[in-house]
Coordinates of C-alpha atoms and ligand atoms in Angstrom, one line a residue:
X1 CA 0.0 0.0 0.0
X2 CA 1.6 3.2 -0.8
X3 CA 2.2 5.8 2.2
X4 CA 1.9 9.2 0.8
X5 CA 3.0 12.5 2.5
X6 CA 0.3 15.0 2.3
X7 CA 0.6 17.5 5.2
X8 CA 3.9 17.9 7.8
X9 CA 2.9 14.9 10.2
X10 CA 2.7 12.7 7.4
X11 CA 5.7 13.7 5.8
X12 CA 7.8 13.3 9.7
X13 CA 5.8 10.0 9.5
X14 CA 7.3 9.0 6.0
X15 CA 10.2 9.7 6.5
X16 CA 10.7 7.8 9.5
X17 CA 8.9 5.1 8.0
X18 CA 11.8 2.6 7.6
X19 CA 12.4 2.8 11.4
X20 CA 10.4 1.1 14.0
X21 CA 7.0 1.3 14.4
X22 CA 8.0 3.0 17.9
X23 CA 9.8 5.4 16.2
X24 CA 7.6 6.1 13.5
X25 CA 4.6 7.1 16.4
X26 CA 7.3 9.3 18.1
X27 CA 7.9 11.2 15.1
X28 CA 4.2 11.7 14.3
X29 CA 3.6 12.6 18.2
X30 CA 6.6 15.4 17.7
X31 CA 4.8 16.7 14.2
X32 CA 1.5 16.8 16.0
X33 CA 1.6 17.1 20.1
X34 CA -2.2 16.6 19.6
X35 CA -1.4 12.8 18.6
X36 CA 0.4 12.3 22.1
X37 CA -2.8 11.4 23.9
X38 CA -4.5 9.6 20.8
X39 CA -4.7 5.7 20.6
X40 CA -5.2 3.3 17.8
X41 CA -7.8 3.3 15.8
X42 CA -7.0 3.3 11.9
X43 CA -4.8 0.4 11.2
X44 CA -6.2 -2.4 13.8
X45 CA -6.7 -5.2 12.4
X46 CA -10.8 -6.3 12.3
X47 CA -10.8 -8.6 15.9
X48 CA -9.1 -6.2 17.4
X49 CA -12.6 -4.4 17.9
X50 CA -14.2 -6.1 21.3
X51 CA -17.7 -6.2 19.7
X52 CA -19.1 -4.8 23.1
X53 CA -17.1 -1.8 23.8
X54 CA -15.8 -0.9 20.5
X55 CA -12.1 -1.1 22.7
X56 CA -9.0 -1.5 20.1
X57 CA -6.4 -3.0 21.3
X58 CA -3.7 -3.4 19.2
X59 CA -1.6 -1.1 17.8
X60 CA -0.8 -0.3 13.9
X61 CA 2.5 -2.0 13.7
X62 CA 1.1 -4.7 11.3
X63 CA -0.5 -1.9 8.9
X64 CA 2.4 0.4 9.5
X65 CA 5.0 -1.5 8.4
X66 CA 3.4 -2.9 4.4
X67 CA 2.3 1.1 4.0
X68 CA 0.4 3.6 5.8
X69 CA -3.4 4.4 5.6
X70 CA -3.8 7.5 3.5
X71 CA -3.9 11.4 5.0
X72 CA -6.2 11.8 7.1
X73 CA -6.5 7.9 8.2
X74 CA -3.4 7.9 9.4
X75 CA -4.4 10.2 12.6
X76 CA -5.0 7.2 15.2
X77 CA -7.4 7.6 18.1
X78 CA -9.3 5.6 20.8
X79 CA -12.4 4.5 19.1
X80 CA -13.7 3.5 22.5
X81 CA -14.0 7.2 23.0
X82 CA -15.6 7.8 20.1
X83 CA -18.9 8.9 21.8
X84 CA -20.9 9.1 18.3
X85 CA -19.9 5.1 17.5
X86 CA -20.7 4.2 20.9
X87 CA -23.9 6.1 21.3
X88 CA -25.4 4.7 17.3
X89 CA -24.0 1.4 18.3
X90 CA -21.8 0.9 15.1
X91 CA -20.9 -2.5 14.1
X92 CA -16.8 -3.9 13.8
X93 CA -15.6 -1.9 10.9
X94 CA -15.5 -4.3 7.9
X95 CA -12.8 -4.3 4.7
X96 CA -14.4 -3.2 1.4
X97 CA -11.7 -3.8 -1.4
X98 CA -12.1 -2.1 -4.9
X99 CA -10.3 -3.1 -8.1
X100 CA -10.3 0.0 -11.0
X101 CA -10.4 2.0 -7.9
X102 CA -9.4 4.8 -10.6
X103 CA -12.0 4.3 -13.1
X104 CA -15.8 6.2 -13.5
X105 CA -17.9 3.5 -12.0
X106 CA -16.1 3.4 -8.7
X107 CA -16.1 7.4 -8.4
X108 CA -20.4 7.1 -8.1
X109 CA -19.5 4.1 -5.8
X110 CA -16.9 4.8 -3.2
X111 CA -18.7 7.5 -2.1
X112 CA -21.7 5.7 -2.0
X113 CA -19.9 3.2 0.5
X114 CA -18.4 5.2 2.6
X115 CA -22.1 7.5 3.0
X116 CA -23.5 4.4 4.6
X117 CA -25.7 4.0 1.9
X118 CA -24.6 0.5 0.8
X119 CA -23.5 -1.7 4.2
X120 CA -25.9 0.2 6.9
X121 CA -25.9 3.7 8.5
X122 CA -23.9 1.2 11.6
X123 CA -21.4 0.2 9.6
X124 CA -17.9 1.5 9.8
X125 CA -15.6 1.1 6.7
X126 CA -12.1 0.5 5.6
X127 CA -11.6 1.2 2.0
X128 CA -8.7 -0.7 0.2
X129 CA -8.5 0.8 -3.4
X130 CA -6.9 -1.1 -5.7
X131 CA -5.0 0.8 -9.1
X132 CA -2.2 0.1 -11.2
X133 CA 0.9 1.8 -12.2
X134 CA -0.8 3.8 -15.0
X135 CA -3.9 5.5 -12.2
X136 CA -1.2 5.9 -8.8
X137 CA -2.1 9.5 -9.3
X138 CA -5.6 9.3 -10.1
X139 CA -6.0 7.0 -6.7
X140 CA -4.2 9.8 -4.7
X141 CA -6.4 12.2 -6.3
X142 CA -10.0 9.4 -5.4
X143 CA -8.2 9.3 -2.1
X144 CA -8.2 12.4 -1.6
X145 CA -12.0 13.4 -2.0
X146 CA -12.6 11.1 0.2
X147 CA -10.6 12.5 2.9
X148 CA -12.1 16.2 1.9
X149 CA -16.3 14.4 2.4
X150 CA -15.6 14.0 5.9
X151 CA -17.9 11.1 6.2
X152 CA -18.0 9.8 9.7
X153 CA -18.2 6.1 8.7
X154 CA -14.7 5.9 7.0
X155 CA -12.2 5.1 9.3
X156 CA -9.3 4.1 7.0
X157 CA -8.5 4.2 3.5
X158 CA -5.2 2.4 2.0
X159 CA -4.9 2.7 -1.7
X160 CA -1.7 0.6 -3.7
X161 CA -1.5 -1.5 -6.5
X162 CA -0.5 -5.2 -5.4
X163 CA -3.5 -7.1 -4.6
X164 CA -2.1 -8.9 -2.2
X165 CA -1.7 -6.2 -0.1
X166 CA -4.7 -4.3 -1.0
X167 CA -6.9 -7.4 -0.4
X168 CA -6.1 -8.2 3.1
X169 CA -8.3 -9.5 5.0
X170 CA -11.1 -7.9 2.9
X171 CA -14.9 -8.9 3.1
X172 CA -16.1 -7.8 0.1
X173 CA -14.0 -7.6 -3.2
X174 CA -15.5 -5.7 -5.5
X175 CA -13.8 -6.3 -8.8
X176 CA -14.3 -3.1 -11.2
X177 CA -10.8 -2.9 -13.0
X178 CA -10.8 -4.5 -16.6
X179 CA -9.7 -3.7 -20.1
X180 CA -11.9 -2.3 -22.2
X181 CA -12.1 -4.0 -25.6
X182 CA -10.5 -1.8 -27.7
X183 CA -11.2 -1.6 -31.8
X184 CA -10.5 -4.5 -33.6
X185 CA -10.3 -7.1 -30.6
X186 CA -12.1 -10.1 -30.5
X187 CA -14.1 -11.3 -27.7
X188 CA -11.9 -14.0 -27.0
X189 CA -8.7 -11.5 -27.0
X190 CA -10.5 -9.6 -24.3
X191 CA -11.4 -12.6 -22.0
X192 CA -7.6 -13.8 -22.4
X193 CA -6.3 -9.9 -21.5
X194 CA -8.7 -9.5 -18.7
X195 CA -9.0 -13.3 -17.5
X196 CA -4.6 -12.8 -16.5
X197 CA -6.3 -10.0 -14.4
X198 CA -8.4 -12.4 -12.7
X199 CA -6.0 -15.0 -12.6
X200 CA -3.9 -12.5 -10.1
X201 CA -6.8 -11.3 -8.4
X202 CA -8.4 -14.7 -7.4
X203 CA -5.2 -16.1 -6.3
X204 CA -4.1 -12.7 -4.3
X205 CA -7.9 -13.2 -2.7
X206 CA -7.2 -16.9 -2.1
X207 CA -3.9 -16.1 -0.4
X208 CA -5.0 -12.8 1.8
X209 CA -8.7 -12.3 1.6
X210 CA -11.1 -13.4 4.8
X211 CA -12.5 -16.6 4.2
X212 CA -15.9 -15.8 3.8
X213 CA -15.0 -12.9 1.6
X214 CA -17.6 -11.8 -1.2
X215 CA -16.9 -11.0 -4.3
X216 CA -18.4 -9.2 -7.1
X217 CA -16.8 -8.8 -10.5
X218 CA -18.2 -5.9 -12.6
X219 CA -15.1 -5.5 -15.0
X220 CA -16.1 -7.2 -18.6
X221 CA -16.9 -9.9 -19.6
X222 CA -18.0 -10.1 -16.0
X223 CA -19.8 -14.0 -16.0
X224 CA -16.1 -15.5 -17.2
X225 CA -13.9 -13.0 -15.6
X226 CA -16.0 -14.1 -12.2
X227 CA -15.3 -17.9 -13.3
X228 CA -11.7 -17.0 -13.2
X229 CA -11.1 -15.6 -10.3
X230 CA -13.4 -17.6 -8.6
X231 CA -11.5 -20.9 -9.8
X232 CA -8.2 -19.2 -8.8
X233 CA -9.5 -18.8 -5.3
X234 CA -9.9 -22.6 -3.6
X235 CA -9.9 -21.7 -0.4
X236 CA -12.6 -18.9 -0.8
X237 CA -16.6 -20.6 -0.9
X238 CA -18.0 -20.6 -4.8
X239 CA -20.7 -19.4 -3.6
X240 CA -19.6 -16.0 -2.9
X241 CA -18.5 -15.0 -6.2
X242 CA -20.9 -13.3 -8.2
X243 CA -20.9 -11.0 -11.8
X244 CA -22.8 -8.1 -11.8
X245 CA -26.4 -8.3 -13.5
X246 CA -28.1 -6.3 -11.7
X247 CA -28.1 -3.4 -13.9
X248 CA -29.8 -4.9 -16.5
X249 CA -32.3 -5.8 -14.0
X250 CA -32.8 -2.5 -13.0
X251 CA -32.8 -1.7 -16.9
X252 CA -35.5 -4.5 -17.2
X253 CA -37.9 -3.1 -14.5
X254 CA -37.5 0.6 -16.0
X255 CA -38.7 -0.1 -19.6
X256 CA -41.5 -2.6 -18.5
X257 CA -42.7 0.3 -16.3
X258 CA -42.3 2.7 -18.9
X259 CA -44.5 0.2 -21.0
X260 CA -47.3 -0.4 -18.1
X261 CA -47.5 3.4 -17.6
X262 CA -46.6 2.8 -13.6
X263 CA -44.0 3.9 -11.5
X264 CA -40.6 1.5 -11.6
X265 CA -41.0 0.7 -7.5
X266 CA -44.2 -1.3 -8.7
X267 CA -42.6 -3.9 -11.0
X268 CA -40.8 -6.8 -8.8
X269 CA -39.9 -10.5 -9.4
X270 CA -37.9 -9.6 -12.7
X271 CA -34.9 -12.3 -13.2
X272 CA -31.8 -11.3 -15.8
X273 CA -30.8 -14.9 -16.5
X274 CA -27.3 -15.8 -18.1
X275 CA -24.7 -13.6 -19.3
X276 CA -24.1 -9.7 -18.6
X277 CA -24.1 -9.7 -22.9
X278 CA -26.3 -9.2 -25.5
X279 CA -27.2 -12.7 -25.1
X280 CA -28.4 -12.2 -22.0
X281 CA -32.9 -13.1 -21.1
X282 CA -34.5 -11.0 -19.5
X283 CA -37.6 -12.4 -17.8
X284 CA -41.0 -11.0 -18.6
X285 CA -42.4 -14.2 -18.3
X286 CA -42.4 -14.4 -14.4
X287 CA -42.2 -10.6 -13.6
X288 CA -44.5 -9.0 -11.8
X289 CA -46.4 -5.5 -11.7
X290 CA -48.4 -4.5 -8.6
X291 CA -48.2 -7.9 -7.7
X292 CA -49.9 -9.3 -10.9
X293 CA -47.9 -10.9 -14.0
X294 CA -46.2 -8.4 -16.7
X295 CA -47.3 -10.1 -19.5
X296 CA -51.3 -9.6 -18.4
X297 CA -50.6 -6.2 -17.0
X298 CA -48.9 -5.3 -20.7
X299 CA -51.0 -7.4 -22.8
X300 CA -48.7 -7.3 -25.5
X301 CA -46.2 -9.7 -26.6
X302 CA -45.1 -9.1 -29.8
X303 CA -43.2 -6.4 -27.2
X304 CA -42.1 -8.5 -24.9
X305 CA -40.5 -10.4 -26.9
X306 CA -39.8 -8.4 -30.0
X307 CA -38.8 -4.9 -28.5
X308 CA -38.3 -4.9 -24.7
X309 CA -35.9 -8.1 -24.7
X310 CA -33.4 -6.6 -27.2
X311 CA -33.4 -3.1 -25.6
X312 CA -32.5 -4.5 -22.1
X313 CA -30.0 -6.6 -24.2
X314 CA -28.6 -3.4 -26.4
X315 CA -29.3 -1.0 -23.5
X316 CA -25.1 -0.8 -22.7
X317 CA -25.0 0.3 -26.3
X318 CA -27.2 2.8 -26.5
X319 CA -25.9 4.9 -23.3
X320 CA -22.5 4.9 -24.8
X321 CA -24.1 6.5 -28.2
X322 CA -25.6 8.6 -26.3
X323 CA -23.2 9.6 -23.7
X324 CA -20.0 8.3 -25.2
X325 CA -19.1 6.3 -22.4
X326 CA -20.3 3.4 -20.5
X327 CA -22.7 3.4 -17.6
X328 CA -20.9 4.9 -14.4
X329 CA -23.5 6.0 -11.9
X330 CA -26.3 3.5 -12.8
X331 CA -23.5 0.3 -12.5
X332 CA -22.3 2.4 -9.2
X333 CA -26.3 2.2 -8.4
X334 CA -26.3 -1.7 -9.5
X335 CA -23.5 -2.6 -7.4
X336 CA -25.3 -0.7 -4.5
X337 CA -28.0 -2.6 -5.2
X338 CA -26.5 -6.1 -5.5
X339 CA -24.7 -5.6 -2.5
X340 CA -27.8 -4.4 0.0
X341 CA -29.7 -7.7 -1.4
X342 CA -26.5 -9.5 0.3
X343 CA -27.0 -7.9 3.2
X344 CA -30.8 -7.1 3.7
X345 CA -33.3 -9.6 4.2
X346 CA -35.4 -10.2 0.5
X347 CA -38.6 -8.8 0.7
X348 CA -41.5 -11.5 0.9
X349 CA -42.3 -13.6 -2.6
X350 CA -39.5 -11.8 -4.6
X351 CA -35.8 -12.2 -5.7
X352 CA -33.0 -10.4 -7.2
X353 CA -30.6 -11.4 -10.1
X354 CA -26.8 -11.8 -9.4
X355 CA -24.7 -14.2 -11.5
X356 CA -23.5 -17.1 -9.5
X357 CA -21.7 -20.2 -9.6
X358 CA -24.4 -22.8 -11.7
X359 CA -23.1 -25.8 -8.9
X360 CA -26.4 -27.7 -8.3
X361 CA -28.3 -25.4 -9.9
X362 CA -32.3 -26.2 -9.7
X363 CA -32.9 -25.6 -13.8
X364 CA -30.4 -27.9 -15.5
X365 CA -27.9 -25.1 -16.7
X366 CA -24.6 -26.4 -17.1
X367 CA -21.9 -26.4 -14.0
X368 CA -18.9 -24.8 -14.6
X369 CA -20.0 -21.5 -15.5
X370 CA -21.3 -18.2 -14.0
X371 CA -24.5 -17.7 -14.8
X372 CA -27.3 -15.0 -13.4
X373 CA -30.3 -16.3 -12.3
X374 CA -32.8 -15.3 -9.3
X375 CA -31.9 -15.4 -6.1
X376 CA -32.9 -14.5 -2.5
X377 CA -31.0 -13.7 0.7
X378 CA -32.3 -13.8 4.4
X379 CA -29.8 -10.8 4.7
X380 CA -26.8 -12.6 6.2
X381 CA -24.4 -11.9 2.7
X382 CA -25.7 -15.4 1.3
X383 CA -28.0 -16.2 -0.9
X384 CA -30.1 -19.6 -2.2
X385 CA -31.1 -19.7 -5.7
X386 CA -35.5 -19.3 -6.0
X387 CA -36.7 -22.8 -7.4
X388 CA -39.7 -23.1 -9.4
X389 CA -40.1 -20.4 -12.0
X390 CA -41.8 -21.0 -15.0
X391 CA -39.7 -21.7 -18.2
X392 CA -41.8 -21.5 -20.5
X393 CA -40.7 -22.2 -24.1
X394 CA -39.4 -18.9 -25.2
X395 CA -37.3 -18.6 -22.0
X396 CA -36.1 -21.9 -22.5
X397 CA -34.3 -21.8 -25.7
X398 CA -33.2 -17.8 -25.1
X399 CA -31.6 -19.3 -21.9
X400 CA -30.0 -21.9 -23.2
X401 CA -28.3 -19.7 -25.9
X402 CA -26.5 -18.0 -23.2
X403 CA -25.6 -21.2 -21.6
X404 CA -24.5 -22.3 -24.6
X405 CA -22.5 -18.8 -24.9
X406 CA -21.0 -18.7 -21.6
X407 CA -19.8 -22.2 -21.8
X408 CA -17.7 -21.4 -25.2
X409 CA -16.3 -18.8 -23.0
X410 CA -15.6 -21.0 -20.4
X411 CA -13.7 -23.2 -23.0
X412 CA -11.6 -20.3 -23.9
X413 CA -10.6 -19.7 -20.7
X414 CA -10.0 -23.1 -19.3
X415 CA -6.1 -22.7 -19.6
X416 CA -6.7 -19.7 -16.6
X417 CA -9.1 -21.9 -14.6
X418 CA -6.8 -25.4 -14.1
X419 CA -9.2 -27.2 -16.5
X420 CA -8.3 -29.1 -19.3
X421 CA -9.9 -27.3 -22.1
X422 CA -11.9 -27.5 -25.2
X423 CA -10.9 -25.0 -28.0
X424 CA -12.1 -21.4 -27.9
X425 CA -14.9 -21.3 -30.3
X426 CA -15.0 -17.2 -30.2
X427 CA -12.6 -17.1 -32.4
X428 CA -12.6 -16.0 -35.9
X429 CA -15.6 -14.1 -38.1
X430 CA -19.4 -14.8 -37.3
X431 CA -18.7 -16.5 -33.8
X432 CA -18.0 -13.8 -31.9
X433 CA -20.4 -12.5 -29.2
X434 CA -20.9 -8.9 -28.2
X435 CA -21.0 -6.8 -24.4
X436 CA -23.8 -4.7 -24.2
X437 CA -21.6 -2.0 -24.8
X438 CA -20.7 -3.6 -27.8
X439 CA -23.7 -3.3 -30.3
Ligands
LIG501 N1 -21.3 -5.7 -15.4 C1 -21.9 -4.5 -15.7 O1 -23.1 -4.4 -15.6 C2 -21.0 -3.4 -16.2 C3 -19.7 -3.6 -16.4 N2 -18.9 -2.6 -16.8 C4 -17.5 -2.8 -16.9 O2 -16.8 -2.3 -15.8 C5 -15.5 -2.1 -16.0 C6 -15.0 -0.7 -15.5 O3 -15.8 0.3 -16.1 P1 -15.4 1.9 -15.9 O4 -15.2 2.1 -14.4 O5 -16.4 2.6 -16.6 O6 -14.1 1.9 -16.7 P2 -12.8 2.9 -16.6 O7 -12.2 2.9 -17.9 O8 -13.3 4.2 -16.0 O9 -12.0 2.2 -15.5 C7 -11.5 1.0 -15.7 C8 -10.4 0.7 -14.8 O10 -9.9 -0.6 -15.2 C9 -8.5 -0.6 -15.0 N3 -7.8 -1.4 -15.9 C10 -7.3 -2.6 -15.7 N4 -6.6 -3.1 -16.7 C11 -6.6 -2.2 -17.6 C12 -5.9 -2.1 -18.9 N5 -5.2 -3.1 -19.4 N6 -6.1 -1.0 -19.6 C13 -6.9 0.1 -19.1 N7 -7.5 0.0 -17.9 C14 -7.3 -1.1 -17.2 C15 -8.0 0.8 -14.9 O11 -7.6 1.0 -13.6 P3 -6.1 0.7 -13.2 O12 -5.2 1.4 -14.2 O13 -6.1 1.3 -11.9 O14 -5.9 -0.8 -13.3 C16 -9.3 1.7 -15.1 O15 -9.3 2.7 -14.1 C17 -15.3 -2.2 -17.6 O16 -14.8 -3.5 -17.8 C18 -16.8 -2.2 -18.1 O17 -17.0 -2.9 -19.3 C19 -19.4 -1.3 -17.1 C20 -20.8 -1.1 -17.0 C21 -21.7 -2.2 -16.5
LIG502 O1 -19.9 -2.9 -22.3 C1 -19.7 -2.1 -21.3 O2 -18.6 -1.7 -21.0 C2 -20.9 -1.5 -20.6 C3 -21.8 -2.5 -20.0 O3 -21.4 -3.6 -19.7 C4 -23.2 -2.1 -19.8 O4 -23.5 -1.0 -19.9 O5 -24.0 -3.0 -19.5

């Protein structure tokens, strides 16, 4: 984790930094008399919080010595005197770990974290903000507006660029940093560039990451580069590895309440199943609007079928004519979303859609792959997959193209996921597959 001198403590701190960790505090204390009567708080480790009192106990030697927290999260102090934790009744800070820490998505969604927005109003954060060589300054610069938003549930931010620092002991991993497919590329050159990504990141998670870590891969293709890492990651549970589809489920329940004339807060039950591409089904078939089915509520479904499916599918596209990039703040919102479905209870008789290991999956998709299909969580960061939804012929063979898609991607991968592989069918003309971004 880099340790980077912004004010005179810090740079006394630096400076000292290849001392002891004795030495280092002395220095800071000299900088910054006001630090003399402070205690730990920033670096300790997640036991050290005594889940009664809040009482840290350790000091930040571990922390101190691989790199510093950044600015203003260096400034240690006694969190058991920290009357507004105390008083709320905050839970044991947890670590959040972000990948493309750099990149437009996570600006909407760090901030969003550390608000409170995302993990609970109770819950204290640690941000660990993952770049690369090429965005070092650009992470300064993210860290930075964090330390200037004052937000009084982030207690420590770290920012670096080896994973295996950056993903220590983290709870969640949220996996935003990927390639973009530049002109020219095939599908299958991107999966190969971003899958060596994943490679490194599921076996820095493996090696560092809490055991019950969750992890959500965002960066594209999302379903394969999820398979990756999660493959690379043994000692992690396959459940806990998700890609994002939860923006096109939100883009799903937006145009089908466009369509039904209704507010979007009335349409629930709506399943994105397969890949985050254009092959990608969304479900009209068992979605619901003020409690009754879509398809009855819309009464049309030449629609259904013939216009709403291929704008959810093409709906990446269309923002970036538009706009001229990719979604940011509506993926920041998706991730958001996905996330609070982890850890809030499912509301009665509905689901949500997350792409997740197909392991004894209820509706005969193919293991091996990462495919989104609906799921429901009693609020405890698992989920179980909903059994039982209709499949009715149209869903059937639409699903099974994506299957059918993500496995060939599978294939082309199996050289970065330990498996003895088939050949990588995405290559060459008329084969290749598209991201929604990609129409
Ligand atoms: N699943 C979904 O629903 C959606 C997924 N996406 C995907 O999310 C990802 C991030 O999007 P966004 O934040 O807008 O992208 P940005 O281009 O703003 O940021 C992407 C980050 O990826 C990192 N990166 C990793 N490897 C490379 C590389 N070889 N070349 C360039 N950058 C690299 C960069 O960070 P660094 O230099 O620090 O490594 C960069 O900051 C993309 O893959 C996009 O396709 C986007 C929208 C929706
Ligand atoms: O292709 C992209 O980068 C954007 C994307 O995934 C989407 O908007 O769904």
């Amino acid at each position: 984790m880099a340790a980077i001198a912004t004010n005179a403590t810090a740079l006394v701190f630096a400076a000292a930094a290849k001392t002891s960790t004795t030495s280092r505090r002395a220095a800071r204390v000299a900088a910054s008399p006001a630090l003399a009567n402070a205690r730990v708080f920033a670096a300790a480790p997640r036991a050290a919080f005594a889940k009664s009192s809040l009482r840290v106990s350790v000091t930040t030697r571990a922390a101190a010595e691989e790199g510093e927290p950044y600015g203003v999260f260096k400034l240690n102090y006694d969190i058991s005197n920290d009357v507004a934790a105390k008083s709320a009744g905050w839970k044991t800070p947890i670590v959040v770990a972000v990948s493309g820490a750099a990149g437009q998505i996570s600006n909407h969604l760090l901030f969003k974290i550390a608000s409170g927005e995302v993990y609970g109003a109770d819950q204290p954060i640690i941000l660990n903000l993952l770049g690369s060589e090429r965005s070092k300054e650009a992470l300064e610069g993210v860290a930075m507006e964090l330390e200037d938003s004052l937000y009084p549930l982030l207690r420590q931010v770290n920012i670096g660029i080896d994973p295996l620092k950056i993903f220590k002991d983290a709870e969640w991993a949220l996996l935003i940093g990927a390639k973009p497919r530049g002109p020219g590329m095939e599908r299958s050159d991107l999966l190969e560039m971003n899958g060596q990504i994943f490679v490194e990141q599921g076996k820095a998670l493996n090696e560092v990451a809490n055991k019950t870590c969750k992890v959500c891969v965002v960066g594209n293709p999302c379903n394969t580069n999820a398979l990756i890492a999660m493959e690379n990651a043994p000692n992690l549970d396959r459940k806990n590895f998700h890609a994002l589809t939860r923006l096109d489920e939100n883009r799903a329940k937006c145009q089908l309440a466009l369509k039904a004339g209704v507010f979007y807060d009335t349409v629930s039950n709506v399943t994105i199943w397969g890949n985050h591409s254009t092959t990608q089904v969304p479900d009209f078939v068992n979605a619901k609007i003020d409690g009754k089915k879509a398809v009855e509520v819309i009464g049309d479904d030449a629609w259904l079928e013939e216009e709403f499916t291929p704008t959810i599918q093409t709906r990446g596209g269309a923002l970036i004519k538009k706009w001229g990039r990719s979604s940011a703040a509506s993926t920041a919102v998706s991730i958001a979303d996905a996330i609070k479905s982890l850890v809030t209870p499912t509301p009665e008789g509905d689901w949500f859609s997350t792409a997740v290991s197909t392991d004894g999956n209820p509706y005969g998709i193919a293991e091996g792959i990462v495919f989104s299909m609906p799921c429901r969580s009693k609020g405890d960061g698992s989920y179980e997959i909903v059994e039982g939804l209709e499949i009715n012929d149209w869903l059937r063979e639409k699903i099974k193209a994506s299957e059918e898609e993500l496995t060939k991607e599978a294939d082309c991968v199996s050289h970065l996921t330990g498996k003895l592989g088939g050949a990588c069918e995405l290559q060459g003309a008329g084969t290749d597959t598209m991201l929604p971004g990609e129409n």
